[in-house]
């Protein structure tokens, strides 16, 4: 039960608007003090090692021992490709501080991704709706933190409704600027033939006809009909995907689990459930599939070898004090002894106490958010284009 990372809100932000670009809060020429109490000078220089790479940013471990999230929204995709970033690589960053992950995605970043020709009138409408979405997004974030689930869901629903209206405005501009791929290029993106799988000539002819009809429907703005065409397209391709990515056998699937003392009859039952689940998936029977997997993992849980306290804590980069470690270990071992089904309330109570002890460590190691304005990699400098 690892505590979820708050960076998920950054991803929600991008997906809500329908873009995958992140933008920082525009900060003034003063210092900012993030919630973890670390003061960072605006446009300061940071040198560190890349811990993880995302679409438009990285996690960085600074030489100063602090953790950073570096946003690359100012840099083009072409520049990022040339950088060829890899984990473990050392880089130097100059940039400004953002106060929250939600602040990375601004209207300026959204506007950069819009197609050419959007009128000033429509830009004004879009900016107003965008700002309303950002307001709702922060309110939803706060509601989630306060465990106000219904309020958060309502905010997300309102955000979705505004996004639909934004899409209505932008759709005509996207279509006017859209240059569809040729059928051969589009099919090639699936990389089926590259893996020595040959699409039958009859299927290929059908796929081409459907693709050309889909393009025409998209250009005409007939979205529902276009979606139906694409469903037919994928239905023809599905057998080739199954050949390309075959389901693992039960025995192969079970290799992922470290099980102890599981009886042969239980293993046989699991195999039956697994095969029934595979059939339910092929039949698009989602309710049955969820039910079967719930039953499967409930059984698995009874025979899964739990991590030791030391293994569990090894996933965290920080070290806890000896006194806290002693308390945490006691709580962890008490949790393992409790029957998860019968003592669920006690289990949750113990986890809450566990994370209450860890909270100061999370705060002390919280990432400092930086919007990069200059990067230096292997002596090569990169500035936004």
CSV table of C-alpha atoms in Angstrom, one decimal:
chain,number,residue,atom,x,y,z
A,1,UNK,CA,0.0,0.0,0.0
A,2,UNK,CA,2.2,2.8,-1.2
A,3,UNK,CA,1.0,6.3,-0.9
A,4,UNK,CA,0.0,7.7,-4.3
A,5,UNK,CA,2.2,10.3,-5.9
A,6,UNK,CA,0.7,13.8,-6.3
A,7,UNK,CA,2.1,14.0,-9.8
A,8,UNK,CA,-1.0,12.2,-11.0
A,9,UNK,CA,-2.7,15.6,-10.8
A,10,UNK,CA,-0.3,17.0,-13.3
A,11,UNK,CA,-1.4,14.2,-15.7
A,12,UNK,CA,-5.1,14.8,-15.0
A,13,UNK,CA,-4.5,18.4,-15.8
A,14,UNK,CA,-3.2,17.6,-19.3
A,15,UNK,CA,-5.8,15.0,-20.1
A,16,UNK,CA,-8.7,17.2,-18.9
A,17,UNK,CA,-7.8,19.8,-21.5
A,18,UNK,CA,-7.1,17.2,-24.1
A,19,UNK,CA,-3.4,18.0,-24.5
A,20,UNK,CA,-0.2,16.4,-23.3
A,21,UNK,CA,1.8,19.6,-22.7
A,22,UNK,CA,2.7,21.1,-19.3
A,23,UNK,CA,3.5,24.7,-18.6
A,24,UNK,CA,4.8,26.4,-15.4
A,25,UNK,CA,3.4,29.3,-13.5
A,26,UNK,CA,5.0,32.5,-14.7
A,27,UNK,CA,7.0,33.7,-11.6
A,28,UNK,CA,8.5,37.1,-10.8
A,29,UNK,CA,12.1,37.8,-10.1
A,30,UNK,CA,11.9,36.9,-6.5
A,31,UNK,CA,12.5,33.7,-4.4
A,32,UNK,CA,9.7,31.3,-3.8
A,33,UNK,CA,9.3,29.0,-0.7
A,34,UNK,CA,7.6,25.7,-1.6
A,35,UNK,CA,5.6,23.8,1.0
A,36,UNK,CA,8.6,21.7,2.1
A,37,UNK,CA,10.3,24.9,3.3
A,38,UNK,CA,13.1,24.9,0.8
A,39,UNK,CA,13.8,28.4,-0.6
A,40,UNK,CA,14.8,28.3,-4.3
A,41,UNK,CA,16.0,31.4,-6.2
A,42,UNK,CA,14.1,32.1,-9.4
A,43,UNK,CA,16.2,31.2,-12.5
A,44,UNK,CA,18.7,29.3,-10.3
A,45,UNK,CA,21.0,26.7,-11.7
A,46,UNK,CA,20.7,23.1,-10.7
A,47,UNK,CA,22.9,20.2,-11.6
A,48,UNK,CA,21.8,16.6,-10.9
A,49,UNK,CA,21.1,13.1,-12.2
A,50,UNK,CA,18.0,12.1,-14.1
A,51,UNK,CA,15.9,9.6,-12.0
A,52,UNK,CA,12.9,9.2,-14.4
A,53,UNK,CA,11.8,10.6,-17.8
A,54,UNK,CA,8.2,11.7,-18.7
A,55,UNK,CA,6.8,13.1,-21.9
A,56,UNK,CA,7.6,16.7,-21.1
A,57,UNK,CA,9.7,16.6,-18.0
A,58,UNK,CA,12.0,14.6,-15.7
A,59,UNK,CA,12.6,13.8,-12.1
A,60,UNK,CA,16.0,15.0,-11.1
A,61,UNK,CA,18.1,14.2,-8.0
A,62,UNK,CA,20.2,17.4,-7.4
A,63,UNK,CA,23.8,17.4,-6.3
A,64,UNK,CA,22.4,19.3,-3.3
A,65,UNK,CA,20.5,16.1,-2.3
A,66,UNK,CA,17.1,17.6,-3.1
A,67,UNK,CA,14.5,16.2,-5.5
A,68,UNK,CA,13.2,18.2,-8.5
A,69,UNK,CA,10.6,17.9,-11.2
A,70,UNK,CA,11.9,19.7,-14.3
A,71,UNK,CA,9.3,20.8,-16.9
A,72,UNK,CA,10.4,21.1,-20.5
A,73,UNK,CA,7.3,22.8,-21.9
A,74,UNK,CA,9.3,25.6,-23.5
A,75,UNK,CA,11.3,23.2,-25.6
A,76,UNK,CA,10.1,21.7,-28.9
A,77,UNK,CA,9.6,17.9,-29.4
A,78,UNK,CA,12.5,18.1,-32.0
A,79,UNK,CA,14.8,19.5,-29.3
A,80,UNK,CA,13.8,16.8,-26.8
A,81,UNK,CA,14.5,14.1,-29.3
A,82,UNK,CA,18.0,15.5,-30.0
A,83,UNK,CA,18.7,15.6,-26.3
A,84,UNK,CA,18.3,11.8,-26.1
A,85,UNK,CA,17.8,11.9,-22.4
A,86,UNK,CA,18.5,8.7,-20.4
A,87,UNK,CA,18.1,7.8,-16.7
A,88,UNK,CA,21.3,8.2,-14.8
A,89,UNK,CA,22.5,11.0,-17.0
A,90,UNK,CA,23.8,14.2,-15.4
A,91,UNK,CA,22.4,17.5,-16.7
A,92,UNK,CA,22.4,21.2,-15.6
A,93,UNK,CA,19.2,23.1,-15.6
A,94,UNK,CA,18.4,26.8,-15.3
A,95,UNK,CA,14.8,27.7,-14.6
A,96,UNK,CA,12.0,29.2,-12.5
A,97,UNK,CA,9.9,27.8,-9.7
A,98,UNK,CA,6.3,26.7,-9.9
A,99,UNK,CA,4.2,26.3,-6.8
A,100,UNK,CA,2.1,23.4,-7.9
A,101,UNK,CA,2.0,20.7,-10.6
A,102,UNK,CA,-1.4,22.2,-11.7
A,103,UNK,CA,0.4,25.5,-12.5
A,104,UNK,CA,2.5,23.9,-15.2
A,105,UNK,CA,-0.3,23.9,-17.8
A,106,UNK,CA,-1.2,27.4,-18.6
A,107,UNK,CA,-3.3,28.9,-21.4
A,108,UNK,CA,-0.1,30.0,-23.2
A,109,UNK,CA,1.0,26.4,-23.4
A,110,UNK,CA,-2.4,25.3,-24.6
A,111,UNK,CA,-2.5,28.0,-27.2
A,112,UNK,CA,0.8,26.8,-28.7
A,113,UNK,CA,-0.8,23.5,-29.5
A,114,UNK,CA,-3.8,25.0,-31.3
A,115,UNK,CA,-3.9,24.8,-35.1
A,116,UNK,CA,-3.2,27.8,-37.2
A,117,UNK,CA,-5.9,30.4,-37.9
A,118,UNK,CA,-7.9,30.4,-34.6
A,119,UNK,CA,-9.6,33.8,-34.6
A,120,UNK,CA,-9.0,36.3,-31.7
A,121,UNK,CA,-12.7,36.0,-30.9
A,122,UNK,CA,-12.4,32.2,-30.4
A,123,UNK,CA,-9.1,32.6,-28.5
A,124,UNK,CA,-10.9,34.9,-26.1
A,125,UNK,CA,-13.6,32.3,-25.6
A,126,UNK,CA,-11.1,29.5,-25.2
A,127,UNK,CA,-9.1,31.4,-22.6
A,128,UNK,CA,-12.1,32.1,-20.5
A,129,UNK,CA,-13.2,28.5,-20.5
A,130,UNK,CA,-9.6,27.3,-20.0
A,131,UNK,CA,-9.3,29.5,-16.8
A,132,UNK,CA,-12.6,28.1,-15.6
A,133,UNK,CA,-11.3,24.6,-16.0
A,134,UNK,CA,-8.1,25.5,-14.1
A,135,UNK,CA,-10.2,26.9,-11.3
A,136,UNK,CA,-12.4,23.8,-11.1
A,137,UNK,CA,-9.3,21.6,-11.3
A,138,UNK,CA,-7.7,23.2,-8.2
A,139,UNK,CA,-11.0,22.9,-6.4
A,140,UNK,CA,-11.2,19.2,-7.4
A,141,UNK,CA,-7.7,18.6,-6.2
A,142,UNK,CA,-8.5,20.1,-2.8
A,143,UNK,CA,-11.6,18.1,-2.6
A,144,UNK,CA,-9.7,14.9,-3.2
A,145,UNK,CA,-7.1,15.8,-0.6
A,146,UNK,CA,-10.0,16.4,1.9
A,147,UNK,CA,-11.6,13.0,0.8
A,148,UNK,CA,-14.7,14.8,-0.4
A,149,UNK,CA,-15.3,12.3,-3.2
A,150,UNK,CA,-18.7,13.5,-4.4
A,151,UNK,CA,-17.6,17.1,-4.6
A,152,UNK,CA,-14.5,16.1,-6.6
A,153,UNK,CA,-16.6,14.1,-9.0
A,154,UNK,CA,-18.9,17.0,-9.5
A,155,UNK,CA,-15.9,19.3,-10.3
A,156,UNK,CA,-14.5,16.8,-12.7
A,157,UNK,CA,-17.9,16.5,-14.4
A,158,UNK,CA,-18.1,20.3,-14.8
A,159,UNK,CA,-14.6,20.3,-16.3
A,160,UNK,CA,-15.5,17.6,-18.8
A,161,UNK,CA,-18.5,19.7,-19.9
A,162,UNK,CA,-16.4,22.7,-20.5
A,163,UNK,CA,-13.8,20.7,-22.4
A,164,UNK,CA,-16.6,19.4,-24.7
A,165,UNK,CA,-17.5,23.1,-25.5
A,166,UNK,CA,-13.8,23.9,-26.1
A,167,UNK,CA,-13.6,21.0,-28.5
A,168,UNK,CA,-16.6,22.3,-30.4
A,169,UNK,CA,-14.7,25.6,-31.0
A,170,UNK,CA,-11.4,24.0,-32.0
A,171,UNK,CA,-12.6,21.1,-34.1
A,172,UNK,CA,-13.2,23.1,-37.3
A,173,UNK,CA,-9.7,24.5,-37.1
A,174,UNK,CA,-8.1,21.1,-36.6
A,175,UNK,CA,-10.0,19.7,-39.5
A,176,UNK,CA,-9.0,22.6,-41.7
A,177,UNK,CA,-5.3,22.0,-40.9
A,178,UNK,CA,-5.4,18.2,-40.8
A,179,UNK,CA,-3.3,16.4,-43.4
A,180,UNK,CA,-4.2,12.7,-43.0
A,181,UNK,CA,-1.6,10.1,-43.4
A,182,UNK,CA,-1.7,7.7,-46.4
A,183,UNK,CA,-3.3,4.4,-45.6
A,184,UNK,CA,0.1,2.7,-45.9
A,185,UNK,CA,1.6,5.1,-43.3
A,186,UNK,CA,-1.3,4.8,-41.0
A,187,UNK,CA,-1.2,1.0,-41.1
A,188,UNK,CA,2.5,1.0,-40.7
A,189,UNK,CA,2.2,2.8,-37.3
A,190,UNK,CA,0.7,-0.4,-35.9
A,191,UNK,CA,4.0,-2.2,-36.7
A,192,UNK,CA,2.2,-5.5,-37.5
A,193,UNK,CA,4.2,-6.3,-40.7
A,194,UNK,CA,7.5,-5.3,-39.0
A,195,UNK,CA,7.0,-8.4,-36.8
A,196,UNK,CA,6.8,-10.9,-39.7
A,197,UNK,CA,3.0,-11.0,-39.5
A,198,UNK,CA,1.4,-10.8,-42.9
A,199,UNK,CA,-2.0,-9.2,-43.3
A,200,UNK,CA,-4.2,-11.1,-45.7
A,201,UNK,CA,-4.8,-9.3,-49.0
A,202,UNK,CA,-8.6,-9.4,-48.6
A,203,UNK,CA,-8.3,-7.9,-45.1
A,204,UNK,CA,-5.9,-5.2,-46.3
A,205,UNK,CA,-8.3,-4.2,-49.1
A,206,UNK,CA,-11.1,-3.9,-46.6
A,207,UNK,CA,-8.9,-1.9,-44.2
A,208,UNK,CA,-7.9,0.5,-46.9
A,209,UNK,CA,-11.6,1.1,-47.9
A,210,UNK,CA,-12.6,1.6,-44.3
A,211,UNK,CA,-9.7,4.0,-43.7
A,212,UNK,CA,-10.6,6.1,-46.7
A,213,UNK,CA,-14.2,6.3,-45.6
A,214,UNK,CA,-13.1,7.2,-42.1
A,215,UNK,CA,-11.0,10.1,-43.4
A,216,UNK,CA,-13.9,11.4,-45.4
A,217,UNK,CA,-16.3,11.2,-42.4
A,218,UNK,CA,-13.8,13.0,-40.2
A,219,UNK,CA,-13.3,15.8,-42.7
A,220,UNK,CA,-17.1,16.2,-42.9
A,221,UNK,CA,-17.3,16.4,-39.1
A,222,UNK,CA,-19.4,13.2,-38.8
A,223,UNK,CA,-17.7,12.1,-35.6
A,224,UNK,CA,-20.1,9.3,-34.6
A,225,UNK,CA,-20.1,7.7,-38.0
A,226,UNK,CA,-16.3,8.0,-38.2
A,227,UNK,CA,-15.9,6.2,-34.8
A,228,UNK,CA,-18.1,3.4,-36.0
A,229,UNK,CA,-15.8,3.0,-39.1
A,230,UNK,CA,-12.7,2.9,-36.9
A,231,UNK,CA,-14.3,0.2,-34.7
A,232,UNK,CA,-14.7,-1.9,-37.8
A,233,UNK,CA,-11.1,-1.2,-38.7
A,234,UNK,CA,-9.8,-2.5,-35.4
A,235,UNK,CA,-12.2,-5.5,-35.5
A,236,UNK,CA,-10.4,-6.7,-38.6
A,237,UNK,CA,-7.0,-6.0,-37.1
A,238,UNK,CA,-7.7,-7.7,-33.7
A,239,UNK,CA,-6.8,-11.2,-34.8
A,240,UNK,CA,-3.4,-9.9,-36.0
A,241,UNK,CA,-2.9,-8.1,-32.7
A,242,UNK,CA,-3.7,-11.4,-30.9
A,243,UNK,CA,-1.0,-13.1,-33.0
A,244,UNK,CA,1.4,-10.3,-32.3
A,245,UNK,CA,0.7,-10.1,-28.6
A,246,UNK,CA,-0.6,-13.6,-27.6
A,247,UNK,CA,-2.1,-14.0,-24.1
A,248,UNK,CA,0.3,-15.7,-21.7
A,249,UNK,CA,-0.6,-19.2,-20.7
A,250,UNK,CA,-1.7,-19.7,-17.2
A,251,UNK,CA,1.7,-21.1,-16.3
A,252,UNK,CA,3.5,-18.1,-17.8
A,253,UNK,CA,1.1,-15.7,-16.0
A,254,UNK,CA,1.7,-17.3,-12.6
A,255,UNK,CA,5.5,-16.8,-13.0
A,256,UNK,CA,4.9,-13.2,-12.0
A,257,UNK,CA,3.7,-14.2,-8.5
A,258,UNK,CA,5.8,-15.3,-5.6
A,259,UNK,CA,3.4,-17.7,-4.0
A,260,UNK,CA,4.0,-19.9,-0.9
A,261,UNK,CA,2.3,-23.2,0.1
A,262,UNK,CA,-0.5,-23.1,-2.5
A,263,UNK,CA,-2.4,-26.4,-2.7
A,264,UNK,CA,-2.7,-28.2,-6.1
A,265,UNK,CA,-6.5,-28.0,-6.0
A,266,UNK,CA,-6.3,-24.2,-5.5
A,267,UNK,CA,-3.9,-23.9,-8.4
A,268,UNK,CA,-6.3,-25.8,-10.6
A,269,UNK,CA,-9.2,-23.5,-9.5
A,270,UNK,CA,-7.1,-20.5,-10.4
A,271,UNK,CA,-6.3,-21.9,-13.8
A,272,UNK,CA,-10.1,-22.4,-14.5
A,273,UNK,CA,-10.8,-18.8,-13.4
A,274,UNK,CA,-7.9,-17.5,-15.6
A,275,UNK,CA,-9.2,-19.3,-18.7
A,276,UNK,CA,-12.7,-18.1,-18.1
A,277,UNK,CA,-11.5,-14.6,-17.7
A,278,UNK,CA,-9.6,-14.8,-21.0
A,279,UNK,CA,-12.8,-15.9,-22.7
A,280,UNK,CA,-14.8,-13.1,-21.0
A,281,UNK,CA,-12.3,-10.6,-22.3
A,282,UNK,CA,-12.7,-11.9,-25.9
A,283,UNK,CA,-16.5,-11.8,-25.5
A,284,UNK,CA,-16.3,-8.1,-24.3
A,285,UNK,CA,-18.1,-9.2,-21.1
A,286,UNK,CA,-16.6,-6.6,-18.8
A,287,UNK,CA,-18.8,-7.3,-15.8
A,288,UNK,CA,-17.8,-11.0,-15.8
A,289,UNK,CA,-14.2,-10.2,-16.4
A,290,UNK,CA,-14.0,-7.9,-13.4
A,291,UNK,CA,-15.8,-10.5,-11.2
A,292,UNK,CA,-13.4,-13.3,-12.3
A,293,UNK,CA,-10.3,-11.2,-11.8
A,294,UNK,CA,-11.6,-10.1,-8.4
A,295,UNK,CA,-12.0,-13.7,-7.4
A,296,UNK,CA,-8.6,-14.6,-8.9
A,297,UNK,CA,-6.7,-12.0,-6.9
A,298,UNK,CA,-8.6,-12.6,-3.7
A,299,UNK,CA,-7.3,-16.2,-3.8
A,300,UNK,CA,-3.8,-15.1,-4.9
A,301,UNK,CA,-3.7,-12.8,-1.9
A,302,UNK,CA,-4.0,-15.6,0.5
A,303,UNK,CA,-0.8,-17.2,-0.8
A,304,UNK,CA,1.4,-14.3,-1.8
A,305,UNK,CA,4.6,-13.9,0.2
A,306,UNK,CA,4.5,-10.5,1.8
A,307,UNK,CA,7.5,-8.1,1.6
A,308,UNK,CA,9.5,-7.8,4.7
A,309,UNK,CA,9.5,-4.4,6.4
A,310,UNK,CA,13.1,-3.8,5.1
A,311,UNK,CA,12.0,-4.7,1.5
A,312,UNK,CA,9.0,-2.4,1.8
A,313,UNK,CA,11.0,0.6,3.0
A,314,UNK,CA,13.8,0.0,0.4
A,315,UNK,CA,11.5,1.6,-2.2
A,316,UNK,CA,11.8,5.0,-0.5
A,317,UNK,CA,14.8,7.1,-1.2
A,318,UNK,CA,14.9,8.6,2.2
A,319,UNK,CA,16.1,7.0,5.4
A,320,UNK,CA,14.0,7.3,8.6
A,321,UNK,CA,15.4,7.6,12.1
A,322,UNK,CA,16.1,4.6,14.3
A,323,UNK,CA,13.2,5.5,16.6
A,324,UNK,CA,10.7,5.9,13.8
A,325,UNK,CA,11.9,2.8,12.0
A,326,UNK,CA,11.2,0.8,15.2
A,327,UNK,CA,7.6,2.1,15.4
A,328,UNK,CA,7.1,1.6,11.6
A,329,UNK,CA,8.3,-2.0,11.7
A,330,UNK,CA,6.0,-2.8,14.6
A,331,UNK,CA,3.0,-1.4,12.8
A,332,UNK,CA,3.9,-3.1,9.6
A,333,UNK,CA,4.2,-6.5,11.2
A,334,UNK,CA,0.9,-6.0,13.1
A,335,UNK,CA,-0.7,-5.2,9.7
A,336,UNK,CA,0.6,-8.5,8.2
A,337,UNK,CA,-0.8,-10.5,11.1
A,338,UNK,CA,-4.3,-9.1,10.8
A,339,UNK,CA,-6.9,-10.9,8.7
A,340,UNK,CA,-7.4,-8.4,5.8
A,341,UNK,CA,-11.0,-9.4,5.3
A,342,UNK,CA,-12.2,-9.6,8.9
A,343,UNK,CA,-10.1,-6.7,10.3
A,344,UNK,CA,-10.3,-4.2,7.5
A,345,UNK,CA,-11.0,-1.3,9.8
A,346,UNK,CA,-8.0,-2.2,12.0
A,347,UNK,CA,-5.8,-2.6,8.9
A,348,UNK,CA,-6.8,0.9,7.7
A,349,UNK,CA,-6.2,2.3,11.2
A,350,UNK,CA,-2.7,0.8,11.3
A,351,UNK,CA,-1.8,2.1,7.8
A,352,UNK,CA,-3.0,5.6,8.8
A,353,UNK,CA,-0.7,5.5,11.9
A,354,UNK,CA,2.1,4.1,9.6
A,355,UNK,CA,1.9,7.0,7.2
A,356,UNK,CA,1.4,9.6,9.9
A,357,UNK,CA,4.9,8.7,11.0
A,358,UNK,CA,6.2,8.9,7.4
A,359,UNK,CA,4.5,12.2,6.5
A,360,UNK,CA,7.3,14.5,7.7
A,361,UNK,CA,9.7,12.5,5.5
A,362,UNK,CA,7.4,12.9,2.5
A,363,UNK,CA,7.3,16.6,3.1
A,364,UNK,CA,11.0,17.0,3.5
A,365,UNK,CA,11.6,15.1,0.3
A,366,UNK,CA,8.8,16.7,-1.8
A,367,UNK,CA,9.9,17.6,-5.3
A,368,UNK,CA,10.7,21.3,-6.1
A,369,UNK,CA,9.0,22.2,-9.3
A,370,UNK,CA,11.1,23.9,-11.9
A,371,UNK,CA,10.3,25.3,-15.4
A,372,UNK,CA,13.5,24.9,-17.4
A,373,UNK,CA,14.6,27.8,-19.5
A,374,UNK,CA,18.1,26.4,-20.3
A,375,UNK,CA,19.6,22.9,-20.3
A,376,UNK,CA,23.3,21.8,-20.5
A,377,UNK,CA,23.9,18.2,-21.4
A,378,UNK,CA,27.4,16.9,-22.1
A,379,UNK,CA,28.6,20.4,-22.6
A,380,UNK,CA,25.9,21.1,-25.2
A,381,UNK,CA,23.5,24.0,-24.3
A,382,UNK,CA,19.9,24.0,-25.3
A,383,UNK,CA,17.7,27.1,-25.3
A,384,UNK,CA,13.9,27.2,-26.1
A,385,UNK,CA,13.2,27.7,-29.8
